[in-house]
Coordinates of C-alpha atoms and ligand atoms in Angstrom, one line a residue:
M1 CA -5.2 -22.3 22.4
G2 CA -7.3 -23.4 19.6
T3 CA -7.8 -20.0 18.1
E4 CA -6.3 -19.1 14.5
F5 CA -5.4 -15.6 13.8
V6 CA -3.0 -13.4 11.5
Y7 CA -1.9 -10.3 13.3
A8 CA 0.2 -7.5 12.0
Q9 CA 0.9 -4.0 13.2
P10 CA 3.3 -2.2 10.6
V11 CA 3.4 1.3 11.9
K12 CA 6.4 2.4 13.8
I13 CA 5.2 4.3 17.0
Y14 CA 7.0 7.0 18.8
F15 CA 5.2 7.6 22.1
G16 CA 6.0 9.9 25.1
E17 CA 5.7 13.6 26.3
G18 CA 7.9 15.9 24.1
C19 CA 8.5 13.3 21.5
F20 CA 7.2 15.5 18.8
A21 CA 10.6 17.3 19.0
R22 CA 11.9 13.7 17.1
L23 CA 9.9 14.6 13.9
G24 CA 13.2 15.8 12.3
E25 CA 14.7 12.2 12.9
V26 CA 11.7 10.4 12.1
L27 CA 11.8 12.1 8.5
A28 CA 15.4 11.5 8.3
E29 CA 14.9 7.8 9.0
L30 CA 12.1 7.7 6.5
G31 CA 14.3 9.6 3.9
V32 CA 11.9 12.4 3.5
Q33 CA 13.2 15.3 1.5
R34 CA 10.0 17.5 1.0
A35 CA 6.8 17.1 2.9
V36 CA 3.4 18.7 3.2
L37 CA 2.2 19.3 6.4
V38 CA -1.6 19.1 7.1
C39 CA -3.3 20.6 10.0
G40 CA -6.5 22.4 11.6
R41 CA -6.6 26.0 12.6
H42 CA -5.4 25.5 16.2
F43 CA -1.9 24.2 14.8
A44 CA -1.6 26.7 12.0
P45 CA 0.7 29.2 13.7
E46 CA 3.0 26.3 14.9
A47 CA 2.9 24.9 11.2
E48 CA 4.0 27.8 9.8
A49 CA 6.8 28.3 12.1
M50 CA 7.9 24.8 11.6
A51 CA 8.0 25.3 7.7
A52 CA 10.1 28.4 8.2
D53 CA 12.6 26.5 10.5
D54 CA 12.8 23.1 8.5
S55 CA 13.3 23.5 4.7
R56 CA 12.1 19.6 4.4
I57 CA 8.6 21.2 5.3
A58 CA 7.6 22.5 1.7
A59 CA 4.0 23.6 2.4
V60 CA 1.4 23.5 5.0
F61 CA -2.4 23.0 4.5
P62 CA -3.9 24.4 7.5
G63 CA -7.4 24.4 6.6
V64 CA -8.8 21.1 8.1
E65 CA -12.2 21.1 9.6
Q66 CA -14.1 18.8 11.7
N67 CA -15.6 15.9 9.5
P68 CA -13.2 16.7 6.8
Q69 CA -14.2 17.4 3.3
L70 CA -12.8 16.1 0.0
S71 CA -12.1 19.7 -0.8
G72 CA -9.3 19.7 1.9
V73 CA -7.7 16.5 0.3
R74 CA -7.8 18.2 -3.2
E75 CA -6.0 21.2 -2.0
T76 CA -3.2 19.1 -0.1
V77 CA -2.7 16.9 -3.3
R78 CA -2.4 20.0 -5.2
L79 CA 0.3 21.4 -2.8
C80 CA 2.1 18.0 -2.9
R81 CA 2.4 17.9 -6.6
E82 CA 3.2 21.5 -6.7
T83 CA 6.2 20.9 -4.4
G84 CA 7.1 17.4 -5.5
A85 CA 6.6 16.2 -1.9
D86 CA 7.5 12.6 -0.8
A87 CA 5.6 12.7 2.4
V88 CA 2.6 14.3 4.1
I89 CA 2.5 15.0 8.0
G90 CA -1.0 15.1 9.4
V91 CA -0.7 16.9 12.8
G92 CA -4.3 17.2 14.5
G93 CA -7.3 15.2 15.5
G94 CA -8.6 12.3 13.2
S95 CA -9.7 15.1 10.8
S96 CA -6.2 16.2 9.9
I97 CA -4.7 12.6 9.9
D98 CA -7.3 11.3 7.5
T99 CA -6.9 14.2 5.0
A100 CA -3.3 13.5 5.2
K101 CA -3.7 9.8 4.5
F102 CA -6.2 10.2 1.6
A103 CA -3.9 13.0 -0.2
A104 CA -0.7 10.8 0.2
A105 CA -2.4 8.0 -1.6
V106 CA -3.6 10.2 -4.5
A107 CA -0.9 12.6 -5.0
P108 CA 1.7 10.5 -6.8
N109 CA -0.8 8.8 -9.0
E110 CA -3.1 9.9 -12.0
G111 CA -6.4 11.4 -11.6
E112 CA -8.2 13.6 -8.9
A113 CA -9.2 12.8 -5.4
L114 CA -12.9 12.5 -6.4
D115 CA -12.1 9.8 -8.8
Y116 CA -10.7 7.7 -5.9
Y117 CA -13.6 8.8 -3.8
R118 CA -16.1 7.6 -6.1
G119 CA -14.1 4.3 -6.9
L120 CA -13.5 5.3 -10.3
R121 CA -9.9 4.8 -9.6
A122 CA -8.2 2.4 -7.2
F123 CA -5.7 3.1 -4.6
D124 CA -2.3 1.3 -4.8
A125 CA -0.5 0.6 -1.5
N126 CA 2.8 0.4 -3.5
S127 CA 2.5 4.0 -5.0
R128 CA 1.7 6.5 -2.1
L129 CA 3.6 9.2 -0.5
R130 CA 4.8 8.7 3.3
I131 CA 2.4 9.5 5.9
V132 CA 3.6 10.6 9.3
A133 CA 0.8 10.9 11.7
V134 CA 0.7 13.1 14.5
P135 CA -2.4 12.7 16.8
T136 CA -3.4 16.0 19.0
T137 CA -6.6 14.5 20.2
A138 CA -7.0 11.2 22.2
G139 CA -9.8 9.6 20.3
T140 CA -9.5 7.9 16.8
G141 CA -6.4 6.0 16.8
S142 CA -6.3 7.0 13.2
E143 CA -2.4 7.0 13.6
V144 CA -2.3 3.1 13.5
T145 CA -5.1 2.5 11.0
Q146 CA -5.5 1.8 7.5
V147 CA -8.8 3.9 7.4
S148 CA -9.6 7.4 6.1
V149 CA -13.1 9.1 6.8
V150 CA -13.6 11.9 4.3
S151 CA -17.0 13.7 3.4
H152 CA -18.2 14.7 0.0
E153 CA -21.2 16.9 -0.2
S154 CA -23.6 15.4 2.5
E155 CA -21.9 11.9 2.2
K156 CA -19.4 10.6 4.8
K157 CA -17.4 7.8 3.7
T158 CA -15.0 5.5 5.4
I159 CA -12.4 3.9 3.0
N160 CA -10.2 1.3 4.4
H161 CA -7.1 0.4 2.4
P162 CA -3.5 -0.4 3.2
A163 CA -2.3 2.7 1.0
F164 CA -3.6 4.9 4.1
M165 CA -1.2 3.0 6.7
P166 CA 1.2 5.5 8.2
S167 CA 4.7 5.0 8.1
A168 CA 5.2 6.4 11.7
A169 CA 3.1 7.6 14.3
I170 CA 4.3 10.2 16.9
V171 CA 2.2 10.3 20.0
D172 CA 3.0 13.3 22.2
P173 CA 0.5 13.7 24.9
R174 CA 1.6 17.2 25.3
L175 CA 0.2 18.2 22.1
S176 CA -3.5 17.2 23.6
A177 CA -3.2 19.6 26.7
T178 CA -5.1 22.5 24.5
V179 CA -8.1 20.2 23.7
P180 CA -11.1 21.8 25.1
P181 CA -13.2 20.0 27.8
R182 CA -16.0 19.1 25.4
T183 CA -13.8 17.7 22.6
T184 CA -11.8 15.8 25.2
M185 CA -15.0 14.0 26.4
N186 CA -16.1 13.3 22.8
T187 CA -12.9 12.2 21.6
G188 CA -12.3 10.1 24.7
L189 CA -15.5 8.2 24.5
D190 CA -14.5 7.6 20.7
A191 CA -11.5 5.6 22.2
L192 CA -13.7 3.8 24.5
A193 CA -16.0 2.9 21.6
H194 CA -13.0 1.6 19.5
A195 CA -11.8 -0.7 22.3
L196 CA -15.2 -2.1 23.0
E197 CA -16.1 -2.3 19.2
G198 CA -13.0 -4.2 18.4
Y199 CA -13.3 -6.4 21.4
W200 CA -17.0 -7.4 20.6
S201 CA -16.6 -7.5 16.7
R202 CA -17.3 -10.8 15.1
N203 CA -13.7 -10.6 13.8
H204 CA -12.2 -10.2 17.4
Q205 CA -8.7 -11.5 17.9
P206 CA -6.6 -12.3 21.1
I207 CA -4.0 -9.8 20.8
P208 CA -6.2 -6.7 19.9
D209 CA -8.5 -8.1 22.8
L210 CA -5.5 -7.5 25.3
K211 CA -5.2 -3.8 24.0
A212 CA -9.1 -3.4 24.2
V213 CA -9.1 -4.4 28.0
E214 CA -6.4 -2.0 28.8
A215 CA -8.0 0.7 26.8
V216 CA -11.4 0.5 28.6
R217 CA -9.6 0.3 32.0
L218 CA -7.4 3.6 31.3
V219 CA -10.4 5.7 29.6
L220 CA -12.6 4.8 32.7
E221 CA -9.5 5.9 35.2
N222 CA -8.5 8.9 33.2
L223 CA -11.2 10.7 31.1
E224 CA -13.0 12.5 33.7
R225 CA -9.7 13.7 35.2
A226 CA -8.6 14.9 31.6
Y227 CA -11.9 16.4 31.2
R228 CA -11.9 18.5 34.6
D229 CA -8.3 19.5 34.3
G230 CA -6.6 19.6 30.7
S231 CA -3.3 20.3 32.1
D232 CA -3.3 17.1 34.2
M233 CA -0.6 15.7 32.0
E234 CA -0.7 12.2 33.6
A235 CA -4.3 12.0 32.5
R236 CA -3.8 13.3 29.2
A237 CA -0.7 10.8 28.6
N238 CA -2.9 8.0 29.9
M239 CA -5.6 9.0 27.4
A240 CA -3.2 9.2 24.5
Y241 CA -2.1 5.8 25.4
A242 CA -5.8 4.7 25.6
S243 CA -6.4 6.2 22.3
L244 CA -3.5 4.5 20.6
L245 CA -4.3 1.1 22.1
G246 CA -8.0 1.8 21.0
G247 CA -6.8 2.2 17.4
L248 CA -4.8 -1.1 17.6
S249 CA -8.0 -2.9 19.3
F250 CA -10.2 -2.1 16.1
A251 CA -7.6 -1.8 13.3
L252 CA -7.9 -5.6 12.3
P253 CA -11.3 -6.5 13.7
K254 CA -12.9 -3.4 12.7
T255 CA -15.9 -1.7 14.4
A256 CA -19.7 -2.8 14.6
A257 CA -23.0 -1.5 15.4
C258 CA -22.2 1.7 17.4
H259 CA -19.9 3.0 14.5
A260 CA -22.5 1.9 12.0
C261 CA -25.2 4.1 13.7
S262 CA -22.5 7.0 14.2
Y263 CA -22.4 7.6 10.4
P264 CA -26.0 8.5 9.9
L265 CA -26.2 10.4 13.1
S266 CA -23.4 12.4 12.1
E267 CA -24.6 13.0 8.4
L268 CA -28.3 13.7 9.3
Y269 CA -27.8 15.6 12.5
H270 CA -24.2 16.8 12.4
L271 CA -22.9 15.2 15.6
P272 CA -19.1 15.3 15.8
H273 CA -17.6 11.8 15.6
G274 CA -17.1 10.9 19.1
E275 CA -20.3 12.3 20.4
A276 CA -22.2 10.2 17.7
C277 CA -20.4 7.0 18.7
A278 CA -21.1 7.9 22.4
F279 CA -25.0 8.4 21.8
T280 CA -25.6 4.8 21.4
L281 CA -22.4 3.3 22.9
D282 CA -24.3 2.4 26.3
S283 CA -27.3 0.9 24.5
F284 CA -25.1 -1.3 22.5
V285 CA -23.2 -2.4 25.7
R286 CA -26.5 -3.8 27.0
V287 CA -27.5 -5.3 23.5
N288 CA -24.1 -7.0 23.2
A289 CA -23.8 -8.0 26.8
D290 CA -22.6 -11.7 27.0
A291 CA -20.0 -13.8 29.0
R292 CA -17.1 -12.2 26.9
L293 CA -18.1 -8.8 27.7
E294 CA -18.6 -9.4 31.2
E295 CA -15.2 -10.7 31.3
L296 CA -13.8 -7.8 29.8
C297 CA -15.6 -5.6 32.5
R298 CA -14.4 -7.7 35.4
R299 CA -10.7 -7.5 33.9
A300 CA -11.0 -3.8 33.5
G301 CA -12.0 -3.4 37.0
L302 CA -15.8 -3.0 36.8
K303 CA -18.6 -5.3 38.4
D304 CA -20.4 -6.1 35.1
T305 CA -21.8 -4.6 31.9
E306 CA -24.4 -2.8 33.6
E307 CA -21.7 -0.7 35.7
L308 CA -19.9 -0.2 32.3
A309 CA -23.0 1.1 30.7
A310 CA -23.8 3.6 33.7
R311 CA -20.2 4.7 33.5
I312 CA -20.7 5.7 30.1
R313 CA -24.0 7.5 30.7
A314 CA -22.3 9.3 33.6
L315 CA -19.4 10.6 31.4
K316 CA -21.9 11.7 28.8
A317 CA -23.7 13.6 31.5
L318 CA -20.6 15.2 32.6
G319 CA -19.5 16.4 29.4
G320 CA -22.9 17.8 28.4
L321 CA -23.1 15.3 25.4
R322 CA -26.4 15.0 23.6
T323 CA -28.1 11.7 24.8
R324 CA -31.9 12.0 23.5
L325 CA -33.1 12.3 19.9
S326 CA -35.3 15.2 21.0
E327 CA -32.1 17.3 21.3
L328 CA -31.2 16.6 17.7
G329 CA -34.4 18.3 16.1
E330 CA -37.0 16.4 14.0
V331 CA -36.0 12.7 13.9
D332 CA -37.5 10.1 11.4
I333 CA -36.9 7.3 13.4
P334 CA -37.6 4.5 10.8
A335 CA -35.5 6.3 8.3
L336 CA -32.7 6.5 10.8
A337 CA -33.0 3.0 11.8
A338 CA -33.2 1.8 8.2
A339 CA -29.8 3.9 7.2
C340 CA -28.1 2.4 10.4
A341 CA -29.1 -1.1 9.6
A342 CA -27.9 -0.5 6.0
H343 CA -24.4 0.4 7.1
P344 CA -21.9 -2.4 6.4
L345 CA -20.4 -2.3 9.9
M346 CA -23.6 -3.6 11.0
N347 CA -22.6 -7.1 9.8
N348 CA -19.8 -6.9 12.1
N349 CA -21.9 -6.8 15.4
P350 CA -22.0 -9.9 17.3
V351 CA -26.0 -9.6 17.7
R352 CA -27.8 -9.5 14.4
L353 CA -29.7 -6.3 14.5
D354 CA -32.6 -5.4 12.0
D355 CA -34.0 -2.1 11.4
K356 CA -37.1 -2.9 13.7
R357 CA -34.9 -3.8 16.4
L358 CA -32.6 -0.7 15.9
A359 CA -36.0 1.6 15.8
A360 CA -37.0 0.2 19.1
M361 CA -33.5 1.0 20.4
F362 CA -34.0 4.8 19.1
E363 CA -37.6 4.9 20.5
A364 CA -36.0 4.4 23.8
L365 CA -33.7 7.4 23.3
R366 CA -36.5 9.6 21.9
Ligands
NAD401 P1 -11.2 16.5 14.9 O1 -9.9 16.2 14.1 O2 -12.3 16.7 14.0 O3 -10.9 17.8 15.8 C1 -11.8 18.4 16.6 C2 -11.7 19.7 16.8 O4 -10.8 19.8 17.8 C3 -11.1 20.5 15.6 O5 -11.9 21.8 15.6 C4 -9.7 20.7 15.6 O6 -9.4 21.8 15.2 C5 -9.6 20.8 17.2 N1 -8.4 20.3 17.8 C6 -7.6 19.0 17.5 N2 -6.6 19.0 18.3 C7 -6.5 20.0 19.2 C8 -5.7 20.7 20.3 N3 -4.7 19.7 20.6 N4 -6.0 21.7 20.7 C9 -7.2 22.5 20.5 N5 -7.9 22.0 19.4 C10 -7.5 21.2 18.8 O7 -11.5 15.5 15.9 P2 -11.4 13.8 16.2 O8 -12.3 13.2 17.0 O9 -10.0 13.6 16.5 O10 -11.4 13.2 14.7 C11 -12.7 12.9 14.2 C12 -12.6 12.4 12.6 O11 -11.8 11.4 12.6 C13 -14.0 11.9 12.1 O12 -14.1 12.4 10.8 C14 -14.0 10.7 12.4 O13 -14.8 9.9 11.4 C15 -12.6 10.2 12.0 N6 -12.0 8.8 12.5 C16 -11.1 8.3 11.8 C17 -10.6 7.1 12.2 C18 -9.5 6.4 11.6 O14 -9.1 5.1 11.9 N7 -9.0 7.0 10.4 C19 -11.1 6.5 13.6 C20 -12.1 7.3 14.1 C21 -12.5 8.4 13.7

């Protein structure tokens, strides 16, 4: 094989139904004495009960919202400093895990979260709290990436830094049983977008490629089942695994055009992250169709890229996701296309796309 690559995956992964029960063991192995647990509203009662039971959970921040705000990071940092925490546990979707990661990287250092967000202070991978990531959605793969996505005012920023790499990931599919159908569809299509974008990224690598093919196959075989019946634990487990593989598919190669467009779509029209990715995913399957992508389709059990695009459209229709710009209100297509073209992830796309070509794509989605 003529390809040269460097591959590393530093997160210890615990996977399996019921494995969240091993949290205490994971904390002991990491030598954690005092942790702050970060979660969204759906997990708040359980988090409070856990804190009452285990003295190592020194405080809970239960206020994470979708497209998490820097204010949540600030509050978590305050709790970490107040309790002298040595770890942050993020339990939830990507929003909770990303809040936990950002806070863990700020808390033991000088300065406030906003200084780091604005780039006035630099993160330091050698000076951060330990991070335990526990996903409860099957989508972002944040449990195995060094990415944190946080918003401040109207800006949604992705920061990629080794300081955000979790020390351990606990992936327990049972935790996703309560995710509502629409969120199941949004997040499942996010996992699919990660696999496809990692695969077609200009920085693609052989080991992540293998994971991408398997993630695509698993999403296409299980997302509809998980959507139709959230208690179908086999489908939930396969989706949790697909999401993990999706994270490992893009962690090194990074994502491309579809994610570049998702940021303006979320910032300007408030689409949840997965729905924003799904909005353009089938369009980019067609734009990026080449011999490699045809090969992925065949290996994932599909005839070709046209079938892949059709399957994505069918999943979006099933989930009632928005697919036309007219459903988002007044859209200024040239301004949207310019914002997408200017996003740094656009440089990662295998096909070069300028704002004119993106505007033509959005015209077709009007
Ligand atoms: P989310 O974390 O915003 O959660 C969506 C909603 O589902 C929330 O209301 C949440 O409280 C609820 N929820 C979560 N788990 C639940 C459960 N088990 N039962 C009931 N409700 C539940 O959604 P997400 O799609 O997982 O994360 C999206 C965020 O992650 C975005 O900000 C996105 O940009 C970011 N992201 C990060 C990475 C990364 O590598 N760090 C990758 C992709 C996306």
